[in-house]
Amino acid sequence: MAEPTPLQDPPDFSLVLGGPLYQMLRRARLTGPALELVRRRVVMSVLLCWVPLAVLSLAQAHFLGGAELSFFRDIETHVRLLVSLPVLILAEMIVHQRIRPVVKSFVERRVVTAEELPKFHAAIDSAMRIRNSVIVEVALLIFVFTVGTWVWRRQVALDVASWYASPQGGEMHLTMAGYWFAFVSVPVFQFILLRWYMRILIWFWFLFRVSRLKLHLLPAHPDRAGGLGFLGKSSFAFVPLLFAQGALLAGQIASRIFYNGQSLLAFKMTIAGFVAFFVVAVLAPLFLFTPQLARAKREGLAEYGAFASSYVMDFDQKWLHSKGNDEALLGTGDIQSLADLGNSFAVVREMRAIPFATDDVVRLLVATVAPVVPLLLTIMPFEQLLTQAIKIIF
């Protein structure tokens, strides 16, 4: 009997451990080979993007007053630079640590067979080339300083006299702090955020390549996903990214509630659409495996159904219609085997055509919407909100 071909370890895979910016941070000793020194990078981001704004606002007497929207009262900016940006930086280590084992699981669990390993390795190499591309990051920088700046000026910046600008004649006249904000803080944040969008696209591309392979899926696997249940759990790695996005949305809505006189209820469709979009964006790559999972379930039901029919017919013949069977029923393993067969068939029948479960979706939804929840206090007193929460829970 021939020995099975041993599966090779896949090449190292990381969505975040590479690229020109990563190399620059290594040389500046702001990160280690495995994305250590997270606290140092967070402190540096605050010193670069937030502290100069505070200092320049103080210098121009816009820190506590001097404008309709002072720096101290600008909730959106503080959330963007003191919450969302640090979380996006922290998310790099979390994604690095959680996605790498997921990629290895394709091989370790023999979902990718020995025959498909060369194509699997090619998919990893393709994803890593995009991640390390200088052209991609330069293109992101150009996009940030052109389209990104225009979008911020036209769609994000408030149309009120503020610490960073005063609108006159339909144009924004930036203050000293405003120039730093528009040409340093906002571009840095947008670049970090766009790099995350690019990483999600790389993850999508990698999973697309893998989904085209001939995978070894097991319909009776107890994870109810043909052995791909580990892939569904990979979505948890992106929880910090969803939280950062939710915080960014909450900051923008808060600014418009407090300084434009709008109501939270006016944003209910925006919030619902935003949350749905980003949760779907994280889960969308997993739908690429639906055709293979659906086919494996159909084949499994047919094969296990035929096997079950054969076994049940033999069981029926032996125990119910055989007149010469003197074997004692008590203690026989046939009944337990019949029960085990029924359980296995039930697992096949319950197999999902998607590699994630409902609780996976719920966790992503909670992470995205959590930063928006405090805004409920703008339309409902805390005591009433607490009472409603207790009623929902209990």
JSON list of N, CA, C and O in Angstrom, two decimals, residues 305-330:
[
{"chain": "A", "resi": 305, "resn": "GLY", "atom": "N", "xyz": [-27.31, 8.65, 2.39]},
{"chain": "A", "resi": 305, "resn": "GLY", "atom": "CA", "xyz": [-28.66, 8.10, 2.23]},
{"chain": "A", "resi": 305, "resn": "GLY", "atom": "C", "xyz": [-28.62, 6.68, 1.71]},
{"chain": "A", "resi": 305, "resn": "GLY", "atom": "O", "xyz": [-29.34, 5.79, 2.20]},
{"chain": "A", "resi": 306, "resn": "ALA", "atom": "N", "xyz": [-27.78, 6.42, 0.70]},
{"chain": "A", "resi": 306, "resn": "ALA", "atom": "CA", "xyz": [-27.67, 5.07, 0.16]},
{"chain": "A", "resi": 306, "resn": "ALA", "atom": "C", "xyz": [-27.09, 4.12, 1.20]},
{"chain": "A", "resi": 306, "resn": "ALA", "atom": "O", "xyz": [-27.56, 2.98, 1.36]},
{"chain": "A", "resi": 307, "resn": "PHE", "atom": "N", "xyz": [-26.06, 4.60, 1.92]},
{"chain": "A", "resi": 307, "resn": "PHE", "atom": "CA", "xyz": [-25.45, 3.75, 2.95]},
{"chain": "A", "resi": 307, "resn": "PHE", "atom": "C", "xyz": [-26.45, 3.46, 4.07]},
{"chain": "A", "resi": 307, "resn": "PHE", "atom": "O", "xyz": [-26.54, 2.33, 4.56]},
{"chain": "A", "resi": 308, "resn": "ALA", "atom": "N", "xyz": [-27.21, 4.49, 4.47]},
{"chain": "A", "resi": 308, "resn": "ALA", "atom": "CA", "xyz": [-28.20, 4.30, 5.53]},
{"chain": "A", "resi": 308, "resn": "ALA", "atom": "C", "xyz": [-29.28, 3.32, 5.10]},
{"chain": "A", "resi": 308, "resn": "ALA", "atom": "O", "xyz": [-29.72, 2.47, 5.89]},
{"chain": "A", "resi": 309, "resn": "SER", "atom": "N", "xyz": [-29.72, 3.43, 3.86]},
{"chain": "A", "resi": 309, "resn": "SER", "atom": "CA", "xyz": [-30.74, 2.50, 3.36]},
{"chain": "A", "resi": 309, "resn": "SER", "atom": "C", "xyz": [-30.24, 1.07, 3.41]},
{"chain": "A", "resi": 309, "resn": "SER", "atom": "O", "xyz": [-30.97, 0.14, 3.84]},
{"chain": "A", "resi": 310, "resn": "SER", "atom": "N", "xyz": [-29.00, 0.86, 2.99]},
{"chain": "A", "resi": 310, "resn": "SER", "atom": "CA", "xyz": [-28.43, -0.49, 3.01]},
{"chain": "A", "resi": 310, "resn": "SER", "atom": "C", "xyz": [-28.33, -1.03, 4.43]},
{"chain": "A", "resi": 310, "resn": "SER", "atom": "O", "xyz": [-28.69, -2.17, 4.70]},
{"chain": "A", "resi": 311, "resn": "TYR", "atom": "N", "xyz": [-27.87, -0.15, 5.35]},
{"chain": "A", "resi": 311, "resn": "TYR", "atom": "CA", "xyz": [-27.71, -0.61, 6.73]},
{"chain": "A", "resi": 311, "resn": "TYR", "atom": "C", "xyz": [-29.06, -0.91, 7.37]},
{"chain": "A", "resi": 311, "resn": "TYR", "atom": "O", "xyz": [-29.24, -1.93, 8.04]},
{"chain": "A", "resi": 312, "resn": "VAL", "atom": "N", "xyz": [-30.03, -0.01, 7.15]},
{"chain": "A", "resi": 312, "resn": "VAL", "atom": "CA", "xyz": [-31.35, -0.20, 7.77]},
{"chain": "A", "resi": 312, "resn": "VAL", "atom": "C", "xyz": [-32.03, -1.45, 7.23]},
{"chain": "A", "resi": 312, "resn": "VAL", "atom": "O", "xyz": [-32.71, -2.19, 7.96]},
{"chain": "A", "resi": 313, "resn": "MET", "atom": "N", "xyz": [-31.85, -1.71, 5.94]},
{"chain": "A", "resi": 313, "resn": "MET", "atom": "CA", "xyz": [-32.44, -2.93, 5.36]},
{"chain": "A", "resi": 313, "resn": "MET", "atom": "C", "xyz": [-31.83, -4.16, 6.01]},
{"chain": "A", "resi": 313, "resn": "MET", "atom": "O", "xyz": [-32.55, -5.12, 6.35]},
{"chain": "A", "resi": 314, "resn": "ASP", "atom": "N", "xyz": [-30.51, -4.18, 6.19]},
{"chain": "A", "resi": 314, "resn": "ASP", "atom": "CA", "xyz": [-29.85, -5.32, 6.84]},
{"chain": "A", "resi": 314, "resn": "ASP", "atom": "C", "xyz": [-30.31, -5.44, 8.29]},
{"chain": "A", "resi": 314, "resn": "ASP", "atom": "O", "xyz": [-30.54, -6.54, 8.80]},
{"chain": "A", "resi": 315, "resn": "PHE", "atom": "N", "xyz": [-30.43, -4.28, 8.98]},
{"chain": "A", "resi": 315, "resn": "PHE", "atom": "CA", "xyz": [-30.89, -4.29, 10.38]},
{"chain": "A", "resi": 315, "resn": "PHE", "atom": "C", "xyz": [-32.30, -4.85, 10.47]},
{"chain": "A", "resi": 315, "resn": "PHE", "atom": "O", "xyz": [-32.62, -5.68, 11.33]},
{"chain": "A", "resi": 316, "resn": "ASP", "atom": "N", "xyz": [-33.14, -4.36, 9.57]},
{"chain": "A", "resi": 316, "resn": "ASP", "atom": "CA", "xyz": [-34.53, -4.81, 9.56]},
{"chain": "A", "resi": 316, "resn": "ASP", "atom": "C", "xyz": [-34.62, -6.31, 9.29]},
{"chain": "A", "resi": 316, "resn": "ASP", "atom": "O", "xyz": [-35.39, -7.04, 9.94]},
{"chain": "A", "resi": 317, "resn": "GLN", "atom": "N", "xyz": [-33.83, -6.78, 8.32]},
{"chain": "A", "resi": 317, "resn": "GLN", "atom": "CA", "xyz": [-33.85, -8.20, 7.99]},
{"chain": "A", "resi": 317, "resn": "GLN", "atom": "C", "xyz": [-33.35, -9.04, 9.15]},
{"chain": "A", "resi": 317, "resn": "GLN", "atom": "O", "xyz": [-33.90, -10.11, 9.45]},
{"chain": "A", "resi": 318, "resn": "LYS", "atom": "N", "xyz": [-32.30, -8.57, 9.82]},
{"chain": "A", "resi": 318, "resn": "LYS", "atom": "CA", "xyz": [-31.69, -9.35, 10.89]},
{"chain": "A", "resi": 318, "resn": "LYS", "atom": "C", "xyz": [-32.55, -9.40, 12.15]},
{"chain": "A", "resi": 318, "resn": "LYS", "atom": "O", "xyz": [-32.74, -10.47, 12.75]},
{"chain": "A", "resi": 319, "resn": "TRP", "atom": "N", "xyz": [-33.11, -8.25, 12.55]},
{"chain": "A", "resi": 319, "resn": "TRP", "atom": "CA", "xyz": [-33.76, -8.19, 13.85]},
{"chain": "A", "resi": 319, "resn": "TRP", "atom": "C", "xyz": [-35.28, -8.27, 13.79]},
{"chain": "A", "resi": 319, "resn": "TRP", "atom": "O", "xyz": [-35.91, -8.62, 14.79]},
{"chain": "A", "resi": 320, "resn": "LEU", "atom": "N", "xyz": [-35.87, -7.94, 12.68]},
{"chain": "A", "resi": 320, "resn": "LEU", "atom": "CA", "xyz": [-37.33, -7.92, 12.64]},
{"chain": "A", "resi": 320, "resn": "LEU", "atom": "C", "xyz": [-37.93, -9.03, 11.78]},
{"chain": "A", "resi": 320, "resn": "LEU", "atom": "O", "xyz": [-39.06, -9.46, 12.04]},
{"chain": "A", "resi": 321, "resn": "HIS", "atom": "N", "xyz": [-37.22, -9.51, 10.79]},
{"chain": "A", "resi": 321, "resn": "HIS", "atom": "CA", "xyz": [-37.81, -10.48, 9.88]},
{"chain": "A", "resi": 321, "resn": "HIS", "atom": "C", "xyz": [-37.02, -11.78, 9.78]},
{"chain": "A", "resi": 321, "resn": "HIS", "atom": "O", "xyz": [-37.35, -12.64, 8.97]},
{"chain": "A", "resi": 322, "resn": "SER", "atom": "N", "xyz": [-35.97, -11.89, 10.57]},
{"chain": "A", "resi": 322, "resn": "SER", "atom": "CA", "xyz": [-35.20, -13.14, 10.56]},
{"chain": "A", "resi": 322, "resn": "SER", "atom": "C", "xyz": [-35.75, -14.08, 11.63]},
{"chain": "A", "resi": 322, "resn": "SER", "atom": "O", "xyz": [-35.77, -13.75, 12.81]},
{"chain": "A", "resi": 323, "resn": "LYS", "atom": "N", "xyz": [-36.17, -15.28, 11.20]},
{"chain": "A", "resi": 323, "resn": "LYS", "atom": "CA", "xyz": [-36.74, -16.24, 12.14]},
{"chain": "A", "resi": 323, "resn": "LYS", "atom": "C", "xyz": [-35.67, -17.10, 12.79]},
{"chain": "A", "resi": 323, "resn": "LYS", "atom": "O", "xyz": [-35.90, -17.70, 13.83]},
{"chain": "A", "resi": 324, "resn": "GLY", "atom": "N", "xyz": [-34.50, -17.17, 12.18]},
{"chain": "A", "resi": 324, "resn": "GLY", "atom": "CA", "xyz": [-33.48, -18.05, 12.73]},
{"chain": "A", "resi": 324, "resn": "GLY", "atom": "C", "xyz": [-32.43, -17.31, 13.53]},
{"chain": "A", "resi": 324, "resn": "GLY", "atom": "O", "xyz": [-31.38, -17.88, 13.83]},
{"chain": "A", "resi": 325, "resn": "ASN", "atom": "N", "xyz": [-32.66, -16.07, 13.85]},
{"chain": "A", "resi": 325, "resn": "ASN", "atom": "CA", "xyz": [-31.68, -15.30, 14.60]},
{"chain": "A", "resi": 325, "resn": "ASN", "atom": "C", "xyz": [-31.91, -15.48, 16.09]},
{"chain": "A", "resi": 325, "resn": "ASN", "atom": "O", "xyz": [-32.90, -14.99, 16.65]},
{"chain": "A", "resi": 326, "resn": "ASP", "atom": "N", "xyz": [-30.99, -16.19, 16.73]},
{"chain": "A", "resi": 326, "resn": "ASP", "atom": "CA", "xyz": [-31.11, -16.44, 18.18]},
{"chain": "A", "resi": 326, "resn": "ASP", "atom": "C", "xyz": [-30.20, -15.51, 18.99]},
{"chain": "A", "resi": 326, "resn": "ASP", "atom": "O", "xyz": [-30.07, -15.67, 20.20]},
{"chain": "A", "resi": 327, "resn": "GLU", "atom": "N", "xyz": [-29.56, -14.55, 18.34]},
{"chain": "A", "resi": 327, "resn": "GLU", "atom": "CA", "xyz": [-28.66, -13.64, 19.05]},
{"chain": "A", "resi": 327, "resn": "GLU", "atom": "C", "xyz": [-29.46, -12.75, 19.99]},
{"chain": "A", "resi": 327, "resn": "GLU", "atom": "O", "xyz": [-30.53, -12.25, 19.66]},
{"chain": "A", "resi": 328, "resn": "ALA", "atom": "N", "xyz": [-28.93, -12.56, 21.19]},
{"chain": "A", "resi": 328, "resn": "ALA", "atom": "CA", "xyz": [-29.61, -11.73, 22.19]},
{"chain": "A", "resi": 328, "resn": "ALA", "atom": "C", "xyz": [-29.55, -10.26, 21.77]},
{"chain": "A", "resi": 328, "resn": "ALA", "atom": "O", "xyz": [-28.49, -9.75, 21.39]},
{"chain": "A", "resi": 329, "resn": "LEU", "atom": "N", "xyz": [-30.69, -9.58, 21.84]},
{"chain": "A", "resi": 329, "resn": "LEU", "atom": "CA", "xyz": [-30.74, -8.17, 21.47]},
{"chain": "A", "resi": 329, "resn": "LEU", "atom": "C", "xyz": [-29.99, -7.31, 22.48]},
{"chain": "A", "resi": 329, "resn": "LEU", "atom": "O", "xyz": [-29.31, -6.36, 22.13]},
{"chain": "A", "resi": 330, "resn": "LEU", "atom": "N", "xyz": [-30.11, -7.70, 23.77]},
{"chain": "A", "resi": 330, "resn": "LEU", "atom": "CA", "xyz": [-29.47, -6.94, 24.83]},
{"chain": "A", "resi": 330, "resn": "LEU", "atom": "C", "xyz": [-27.95, -7.06, 24.72]},
{"chain": "A", "resi": 330, "resn": "LEU", "atom": "O", "xyz": [-27.41, -8.16, 24.66]}
]
